[in-house]
Short mmCIF file of C-alpha atoms and ligand atoms in Angstrom, two decimals:
data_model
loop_
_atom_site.label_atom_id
_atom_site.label_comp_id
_atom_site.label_asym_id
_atom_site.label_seq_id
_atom_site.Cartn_x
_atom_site.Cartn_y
_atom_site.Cartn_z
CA UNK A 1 -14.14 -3.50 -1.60
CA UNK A 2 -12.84 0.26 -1.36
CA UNK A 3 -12.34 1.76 -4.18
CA UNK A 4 -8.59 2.87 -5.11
CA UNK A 5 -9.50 6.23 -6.19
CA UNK A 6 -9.13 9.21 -3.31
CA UNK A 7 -11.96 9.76 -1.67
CA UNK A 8 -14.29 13.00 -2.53
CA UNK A 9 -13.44 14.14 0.42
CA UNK A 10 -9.95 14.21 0.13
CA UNK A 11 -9.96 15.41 -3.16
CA UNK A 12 -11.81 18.12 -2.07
CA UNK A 13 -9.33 19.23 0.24
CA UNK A 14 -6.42 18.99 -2.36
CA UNK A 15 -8.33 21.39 -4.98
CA UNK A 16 -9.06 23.44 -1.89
CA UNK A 17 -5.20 23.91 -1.60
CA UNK A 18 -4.25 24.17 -5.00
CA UNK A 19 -5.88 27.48 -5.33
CA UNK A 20 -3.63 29.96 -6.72
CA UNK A 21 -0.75 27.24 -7.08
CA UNK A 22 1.15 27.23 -10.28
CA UNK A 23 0.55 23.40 -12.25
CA UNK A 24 3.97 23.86 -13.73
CA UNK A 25 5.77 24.89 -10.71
CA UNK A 26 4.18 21.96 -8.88
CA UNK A 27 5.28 19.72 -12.53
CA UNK A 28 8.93 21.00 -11.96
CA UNK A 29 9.05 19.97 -8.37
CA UNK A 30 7.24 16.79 -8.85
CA UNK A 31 9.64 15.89 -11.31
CA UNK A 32 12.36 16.36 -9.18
CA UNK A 33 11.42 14.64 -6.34
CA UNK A 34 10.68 11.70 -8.60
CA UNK A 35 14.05 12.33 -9.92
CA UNK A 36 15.32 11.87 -6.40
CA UNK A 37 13.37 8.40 -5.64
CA UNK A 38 14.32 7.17 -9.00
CA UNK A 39 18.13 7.94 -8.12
CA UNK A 40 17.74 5.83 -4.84
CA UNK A 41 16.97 8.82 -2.74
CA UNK A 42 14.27 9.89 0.33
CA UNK A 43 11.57 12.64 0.72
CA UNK A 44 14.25 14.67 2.25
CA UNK A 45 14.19 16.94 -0.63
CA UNK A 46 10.21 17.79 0.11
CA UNK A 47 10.86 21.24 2.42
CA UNK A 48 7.98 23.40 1.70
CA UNK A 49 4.57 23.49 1.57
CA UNK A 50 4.26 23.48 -2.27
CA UNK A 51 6.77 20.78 -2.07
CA UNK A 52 4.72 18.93 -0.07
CA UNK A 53 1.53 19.91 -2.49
CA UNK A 54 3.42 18.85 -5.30
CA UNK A 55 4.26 15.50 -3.69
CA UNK A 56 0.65 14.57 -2.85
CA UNK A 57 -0.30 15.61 -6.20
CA UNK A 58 2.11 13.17 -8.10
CA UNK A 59 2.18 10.41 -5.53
CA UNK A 60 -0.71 10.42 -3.39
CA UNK A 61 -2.81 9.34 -5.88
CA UNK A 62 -0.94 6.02 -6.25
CA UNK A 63 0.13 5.30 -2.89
CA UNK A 64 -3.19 5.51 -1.53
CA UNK A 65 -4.28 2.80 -4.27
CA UNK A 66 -1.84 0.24 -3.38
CA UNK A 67 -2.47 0.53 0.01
CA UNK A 68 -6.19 0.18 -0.61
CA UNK A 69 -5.54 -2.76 -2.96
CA UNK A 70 -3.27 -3.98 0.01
CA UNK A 71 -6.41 -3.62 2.49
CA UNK A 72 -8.40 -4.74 0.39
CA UNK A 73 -6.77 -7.88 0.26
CA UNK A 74 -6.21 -8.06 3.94
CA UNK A 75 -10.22 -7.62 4.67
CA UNK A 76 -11.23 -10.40 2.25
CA UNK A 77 -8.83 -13.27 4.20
CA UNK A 78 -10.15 -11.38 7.88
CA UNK A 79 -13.37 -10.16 7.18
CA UNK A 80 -14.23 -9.82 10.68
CA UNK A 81 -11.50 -7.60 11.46
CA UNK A 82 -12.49 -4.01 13.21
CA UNK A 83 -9.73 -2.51 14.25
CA UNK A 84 -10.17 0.76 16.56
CA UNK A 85 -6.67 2.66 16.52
CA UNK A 86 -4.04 2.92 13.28
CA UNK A 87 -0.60 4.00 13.74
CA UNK A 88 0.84 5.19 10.35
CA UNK A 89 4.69 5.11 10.53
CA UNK A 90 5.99 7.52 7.87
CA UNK A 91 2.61 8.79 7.33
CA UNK A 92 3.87 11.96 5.16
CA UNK A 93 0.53 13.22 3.59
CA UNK A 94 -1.84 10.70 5.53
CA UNK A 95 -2.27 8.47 2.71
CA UNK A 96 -2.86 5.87 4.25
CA UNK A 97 -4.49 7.25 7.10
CA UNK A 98 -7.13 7.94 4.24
CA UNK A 99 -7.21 4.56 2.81
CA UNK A 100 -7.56 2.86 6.32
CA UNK A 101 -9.97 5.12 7.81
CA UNK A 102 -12.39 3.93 4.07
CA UNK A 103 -11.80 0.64 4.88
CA UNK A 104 -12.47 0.37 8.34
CA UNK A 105 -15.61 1.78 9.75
CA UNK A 106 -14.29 0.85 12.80
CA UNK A 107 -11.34 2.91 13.12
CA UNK A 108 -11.50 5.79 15.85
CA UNK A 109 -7.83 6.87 17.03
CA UNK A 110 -5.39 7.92 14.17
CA UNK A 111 -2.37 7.95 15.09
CA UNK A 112 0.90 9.31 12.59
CA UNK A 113 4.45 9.89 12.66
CA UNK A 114 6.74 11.76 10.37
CA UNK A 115 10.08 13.08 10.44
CA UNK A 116 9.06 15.65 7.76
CA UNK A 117 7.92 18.83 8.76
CA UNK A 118 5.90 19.76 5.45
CA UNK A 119 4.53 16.76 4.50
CA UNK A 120 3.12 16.66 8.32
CA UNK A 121 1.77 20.50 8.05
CA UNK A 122 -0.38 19.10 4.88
CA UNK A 123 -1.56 16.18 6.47
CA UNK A 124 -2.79 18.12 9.28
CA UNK A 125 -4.48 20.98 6.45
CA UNK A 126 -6.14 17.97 4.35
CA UNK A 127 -7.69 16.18 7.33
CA UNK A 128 -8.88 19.55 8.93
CA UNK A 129 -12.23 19.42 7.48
CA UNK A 130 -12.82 15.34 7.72
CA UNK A 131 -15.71 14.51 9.65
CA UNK A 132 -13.78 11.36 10.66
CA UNK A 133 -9.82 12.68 10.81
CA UNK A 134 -9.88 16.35 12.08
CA UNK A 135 -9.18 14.57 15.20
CA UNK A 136 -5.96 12.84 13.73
CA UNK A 137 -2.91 13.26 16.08
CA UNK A 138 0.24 13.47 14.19
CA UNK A 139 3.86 13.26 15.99
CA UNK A 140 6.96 14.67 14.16
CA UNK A 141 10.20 13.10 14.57
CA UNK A 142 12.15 10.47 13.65
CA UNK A 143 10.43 7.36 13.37
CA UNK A 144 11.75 4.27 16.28
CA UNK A 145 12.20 7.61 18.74
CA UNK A 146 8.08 8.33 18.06
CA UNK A 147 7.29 5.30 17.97
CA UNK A 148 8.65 4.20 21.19
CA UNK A 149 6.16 6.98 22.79
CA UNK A 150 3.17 5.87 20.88
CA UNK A 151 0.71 3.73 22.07
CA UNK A 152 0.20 0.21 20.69
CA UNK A 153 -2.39 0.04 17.98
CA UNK A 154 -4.57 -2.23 16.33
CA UNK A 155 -3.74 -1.62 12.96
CA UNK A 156 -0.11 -0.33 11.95
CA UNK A 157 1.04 0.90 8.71
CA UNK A 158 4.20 1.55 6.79
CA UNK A 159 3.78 2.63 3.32
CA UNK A 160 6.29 3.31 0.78
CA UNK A 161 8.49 4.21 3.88
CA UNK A 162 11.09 0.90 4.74
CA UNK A 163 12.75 1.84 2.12
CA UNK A 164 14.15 5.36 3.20
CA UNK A 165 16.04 4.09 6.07
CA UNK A 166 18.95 1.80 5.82
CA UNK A 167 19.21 -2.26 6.30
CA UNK A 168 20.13 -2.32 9.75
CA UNK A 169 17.44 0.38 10.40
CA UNK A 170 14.44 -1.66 8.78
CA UNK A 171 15.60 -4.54 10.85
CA UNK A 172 14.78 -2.52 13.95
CA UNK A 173 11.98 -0.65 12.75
CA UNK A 174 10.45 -3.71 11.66
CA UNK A 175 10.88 -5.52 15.48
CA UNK A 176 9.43 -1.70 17.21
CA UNK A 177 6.71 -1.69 14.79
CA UNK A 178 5.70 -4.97 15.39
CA UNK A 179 6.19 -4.72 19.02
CA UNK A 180 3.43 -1.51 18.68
CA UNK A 181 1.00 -3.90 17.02
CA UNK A 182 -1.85 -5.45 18.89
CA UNK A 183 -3.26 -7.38 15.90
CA UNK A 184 -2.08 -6.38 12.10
CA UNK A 185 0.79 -4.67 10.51
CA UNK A 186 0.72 -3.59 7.00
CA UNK A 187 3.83 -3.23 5.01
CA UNK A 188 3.70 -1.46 1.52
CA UNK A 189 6.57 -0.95 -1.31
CA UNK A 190 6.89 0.14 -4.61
CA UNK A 191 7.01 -3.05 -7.00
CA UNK A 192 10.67 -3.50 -7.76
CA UNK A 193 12.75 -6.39 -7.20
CA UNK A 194 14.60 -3.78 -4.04
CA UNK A 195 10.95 -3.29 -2.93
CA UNK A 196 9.92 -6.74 -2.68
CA UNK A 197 13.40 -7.80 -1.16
CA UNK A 198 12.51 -5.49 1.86
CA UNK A 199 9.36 -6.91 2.21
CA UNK A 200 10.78 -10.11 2.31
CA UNK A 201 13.34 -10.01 4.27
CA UNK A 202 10.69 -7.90 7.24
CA UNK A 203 8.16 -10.84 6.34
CA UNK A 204 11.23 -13.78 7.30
CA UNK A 205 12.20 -11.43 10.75
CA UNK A 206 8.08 -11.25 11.60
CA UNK A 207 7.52 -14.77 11.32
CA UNK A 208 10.88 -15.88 13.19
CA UNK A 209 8.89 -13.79 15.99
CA UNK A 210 5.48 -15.43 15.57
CA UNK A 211 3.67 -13.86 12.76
CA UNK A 212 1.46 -14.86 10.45
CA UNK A 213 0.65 -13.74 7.18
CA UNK A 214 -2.71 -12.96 6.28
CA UNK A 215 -1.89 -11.50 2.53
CA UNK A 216 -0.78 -11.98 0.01
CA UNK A 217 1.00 -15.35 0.68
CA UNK A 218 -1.18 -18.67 1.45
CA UNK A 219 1.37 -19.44 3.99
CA UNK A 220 4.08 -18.68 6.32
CA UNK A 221 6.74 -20.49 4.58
CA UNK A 222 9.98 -18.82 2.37
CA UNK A 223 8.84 -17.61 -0.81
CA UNK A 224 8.46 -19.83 -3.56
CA UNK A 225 9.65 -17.38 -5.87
CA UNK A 226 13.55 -16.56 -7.16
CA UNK A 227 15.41 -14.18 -8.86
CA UNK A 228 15.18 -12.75 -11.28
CA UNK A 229 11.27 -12.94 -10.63
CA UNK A 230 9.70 -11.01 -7.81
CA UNK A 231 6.26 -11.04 -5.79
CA UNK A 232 4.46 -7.95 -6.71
CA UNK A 233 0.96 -6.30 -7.80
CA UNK A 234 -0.82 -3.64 -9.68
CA UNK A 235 -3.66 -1.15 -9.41
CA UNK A 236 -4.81 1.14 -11.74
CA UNK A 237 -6.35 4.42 -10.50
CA UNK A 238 -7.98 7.32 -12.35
CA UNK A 239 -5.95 10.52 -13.13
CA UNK A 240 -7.96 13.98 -12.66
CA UNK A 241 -6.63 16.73 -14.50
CA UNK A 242 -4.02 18.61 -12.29
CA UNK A 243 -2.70 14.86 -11.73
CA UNK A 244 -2.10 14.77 -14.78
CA UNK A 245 -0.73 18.42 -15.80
CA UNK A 246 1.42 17.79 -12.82
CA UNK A 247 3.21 14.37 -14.59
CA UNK A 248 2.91 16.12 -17.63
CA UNK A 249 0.50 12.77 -18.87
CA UNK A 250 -2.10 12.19 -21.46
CA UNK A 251 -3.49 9.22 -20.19
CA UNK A 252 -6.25 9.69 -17.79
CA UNK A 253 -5.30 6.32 -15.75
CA UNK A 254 -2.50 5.21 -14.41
CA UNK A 255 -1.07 1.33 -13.32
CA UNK A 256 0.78 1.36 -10.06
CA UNK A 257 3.21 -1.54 -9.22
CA UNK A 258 3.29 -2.40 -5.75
CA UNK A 259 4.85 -5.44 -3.49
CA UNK A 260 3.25 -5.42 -0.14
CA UNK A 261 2.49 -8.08 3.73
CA UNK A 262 -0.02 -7.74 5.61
CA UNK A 263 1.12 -10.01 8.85
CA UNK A 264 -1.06 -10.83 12.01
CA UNK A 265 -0.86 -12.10 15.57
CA UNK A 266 -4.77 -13.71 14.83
CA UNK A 267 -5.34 -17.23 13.34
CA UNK A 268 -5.53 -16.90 9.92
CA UNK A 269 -8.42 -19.41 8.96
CA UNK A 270 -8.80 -19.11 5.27
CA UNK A 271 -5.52 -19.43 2.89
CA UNK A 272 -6.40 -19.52 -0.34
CA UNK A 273 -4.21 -19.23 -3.60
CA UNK A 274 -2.82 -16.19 -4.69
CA UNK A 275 -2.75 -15.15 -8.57
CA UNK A 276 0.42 -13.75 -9.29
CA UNK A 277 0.02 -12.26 -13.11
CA UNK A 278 -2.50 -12.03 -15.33
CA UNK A 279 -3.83 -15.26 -16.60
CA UNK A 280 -3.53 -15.79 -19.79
CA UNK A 281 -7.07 -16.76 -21.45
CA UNK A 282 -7.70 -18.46 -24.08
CA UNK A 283 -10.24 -20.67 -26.04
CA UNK A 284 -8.69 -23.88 -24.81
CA UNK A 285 -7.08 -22.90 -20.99
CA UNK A 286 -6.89 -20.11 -18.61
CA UNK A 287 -3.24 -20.36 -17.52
CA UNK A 288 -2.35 -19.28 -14.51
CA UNK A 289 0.52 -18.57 -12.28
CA UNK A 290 -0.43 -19.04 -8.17
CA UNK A 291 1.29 -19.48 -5.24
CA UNK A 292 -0.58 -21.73 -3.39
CA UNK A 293 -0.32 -23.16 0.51
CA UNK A 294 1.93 -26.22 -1.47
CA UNK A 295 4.53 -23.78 -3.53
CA UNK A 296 4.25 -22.02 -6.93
CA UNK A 297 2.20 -23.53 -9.66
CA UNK A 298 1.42 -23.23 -13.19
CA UNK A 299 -2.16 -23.95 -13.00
CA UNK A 300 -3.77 -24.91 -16.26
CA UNK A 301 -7.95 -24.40 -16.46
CA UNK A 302 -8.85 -26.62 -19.66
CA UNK A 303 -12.43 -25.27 -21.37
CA UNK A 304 -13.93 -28.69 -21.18
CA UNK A 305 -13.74 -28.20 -17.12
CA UNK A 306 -16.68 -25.69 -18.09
CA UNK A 307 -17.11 -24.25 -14.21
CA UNK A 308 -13.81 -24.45 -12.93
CA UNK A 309 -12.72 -22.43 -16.72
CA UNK A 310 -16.01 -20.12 -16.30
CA UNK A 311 -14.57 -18.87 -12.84
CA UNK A 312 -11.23 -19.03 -13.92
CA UNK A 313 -11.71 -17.09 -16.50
CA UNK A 314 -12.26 -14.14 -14.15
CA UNK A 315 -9.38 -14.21 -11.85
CA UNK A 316 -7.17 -10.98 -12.25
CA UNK A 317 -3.80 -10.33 -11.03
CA UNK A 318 -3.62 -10.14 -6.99
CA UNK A 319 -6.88 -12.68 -6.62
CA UNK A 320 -7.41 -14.56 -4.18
CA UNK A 321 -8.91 -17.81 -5.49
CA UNK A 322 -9.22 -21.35 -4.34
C1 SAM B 401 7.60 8.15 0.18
S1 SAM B 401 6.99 8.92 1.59
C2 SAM B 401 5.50 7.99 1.86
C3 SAM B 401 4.51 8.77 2.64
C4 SAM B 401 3.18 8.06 2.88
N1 SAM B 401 3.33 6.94 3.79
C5 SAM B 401 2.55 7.65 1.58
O1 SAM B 401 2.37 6.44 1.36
O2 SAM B 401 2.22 8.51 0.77
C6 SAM B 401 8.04 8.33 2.89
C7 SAM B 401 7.75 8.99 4.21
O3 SAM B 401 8.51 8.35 5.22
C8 SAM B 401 9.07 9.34 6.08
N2 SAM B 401 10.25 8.77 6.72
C9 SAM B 401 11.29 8.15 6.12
N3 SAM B 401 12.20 7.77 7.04
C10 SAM B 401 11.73 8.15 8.25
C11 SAM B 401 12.19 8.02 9.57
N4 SAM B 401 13.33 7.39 9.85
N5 SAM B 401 11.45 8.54 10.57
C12 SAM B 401 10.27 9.16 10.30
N6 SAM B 401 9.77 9.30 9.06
C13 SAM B 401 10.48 8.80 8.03
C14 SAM B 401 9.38 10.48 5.15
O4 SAM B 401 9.54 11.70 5.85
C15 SAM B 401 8.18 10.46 4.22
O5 SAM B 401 7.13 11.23 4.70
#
């Protein structure tokens, strides 16, 4: 398992280019282009470089662990997965160029695309000194035009990106990207009812076209789930201290909600159940909410079933159990 915290590497190069960069000037423009997302809005408002270092300072952080926790997930239903190339659509920082190149060994050819200008310039400054992604090559433009001139990669990647384009546009961005993927593509949103509706609704067009899912669902039917409940995870990562003078936070953790499909053109041969909230444990039952290969189910673990309750007792949120 990777662990959701940035690497030292990367957090190396961050510090490296916070030198002589005011916390509160980064707070002010972290706030506002959280105020931005919040308000429905892109990264369109990230122009300049301390933009940009203000953005990877707030959001980074987070976005790379859900994406880990996302990979994670995908590498314990294909363990034998190596994939050699990533493409990361909307890679903005490289976030999750980072996360996939920790949890594949095998990766050699990054590929990322960006319509933003800054957020590409800091990508290219953070992965300068990587022994594994100073070789990185990183397109600007708008994403379907770049992609259609990228090659077809093992591994592609969306994260916390869908959801700046419009519903028409995911519908075709979700076809390209899939088009550009030779075995898995990995779809990442915040975890919001909207979020989880995109993923959805790009899950339903994938499979119509012959994917499979490999996490988090057990199967490749519609979801089990309805409104006003939603499919969707957490991940707590560790805050260091400009982290957290830049949100202007106490805590030194932080619990990031995420909704997220990881689909595949390989046979997916194990499909177990998925927790889907804590469990509730107590002295009698661990309760449990899965989705399971039959449909949703409120699983009850009674004490007196003393294994089945020992190693129910330590399923957390986003298992995978069985
Ligand atoms: C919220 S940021 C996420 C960045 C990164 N993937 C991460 O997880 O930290 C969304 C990124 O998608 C990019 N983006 C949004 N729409 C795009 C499009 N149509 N073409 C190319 N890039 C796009 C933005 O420029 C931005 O860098």
């Amino acid at each position: 398992m990777t662990s959701p915290d940035l690497p030292a590497e990367l957090k190396a190069a961050i510090d490296g280019k916070l030198r002589g960069f005011s916390r509160s000037d980064a707070a002010a423009r972290a706030a506002s282009i959280s105020k931005t997302y919040r308000d429905g809005g892109g990264s369109g408002t990230i122009r300049s470089e301390a933009d940009a270092l203000a953005y990877a300072l707030a959001r980074m952080p987070a976005t790379y662990a859900a994406v880990t926790a996302s990979l994670n997930a995908l590498v314990e239903i294909r363990p034998d997965f190596a994939p050699k190339s990533l493409l990361d659509v909307g890679a903005g920082p490289g976030t999750a160029t980072w996360a996939a190149a920790e949890a594949f060994p095998s990766l050699q050819d990054f590929t990322l695309l960006d319509a933003n200008d800054a957020l590409r310039t800091l990508a290219l400054d953070l992965a300068r000194d990587s022994t594994r992604l100073r070789g990185i090559g990183y397109e600007r433009g708008e994403a379907r035009t770049a992609l259609a001139k990228a090659d077809a990669a093992d591994l592609v990647v969306a994260s916390y990106m869908i959801g700046e384009t419009g519903e028409a546009e995911q519908r075709a961005l979700a076809e390209l990207m899939w088009a550009m993927t030779t075995d898995t593509l990995l779809v990442v949103e915040p975890g919001t009812p909207a979020g989880y509706g995109r993923i959805i609704a790009l899950r339903e067009q994938l499979i119509a076209q012959g994917a499979r899912v490999a996490a988090p669902c057990p199967h490749d039917g519609k979801c089990p789930l309805q409104a006003p409940d939603w499919c969707h995870f957490t991940q707590r990562l560790q805050r260091s201290r400009a982290h957290k003078q830049v949100k202007g936070a106490e805590v030194p953790f932080e619990d990031e909600r995420f909704a997220y499909v990881a689909l595949t053109r390989a046979a997916v041969a194990r499909r177990p159940s998925r927790v889907l909230a804590q469990p509730a444990v107590s002295k009698v039952e661990v309760a449990a909410k899965l989705c399971t290969p039959e449909g949703l189910s409120f699983t009850k673990v009674p004490r007196r079933a003393k294994e089945d309750y020992a190693s129910a007792r330590r399923w957390r949120w986003g298992d995978a159990v069985s």
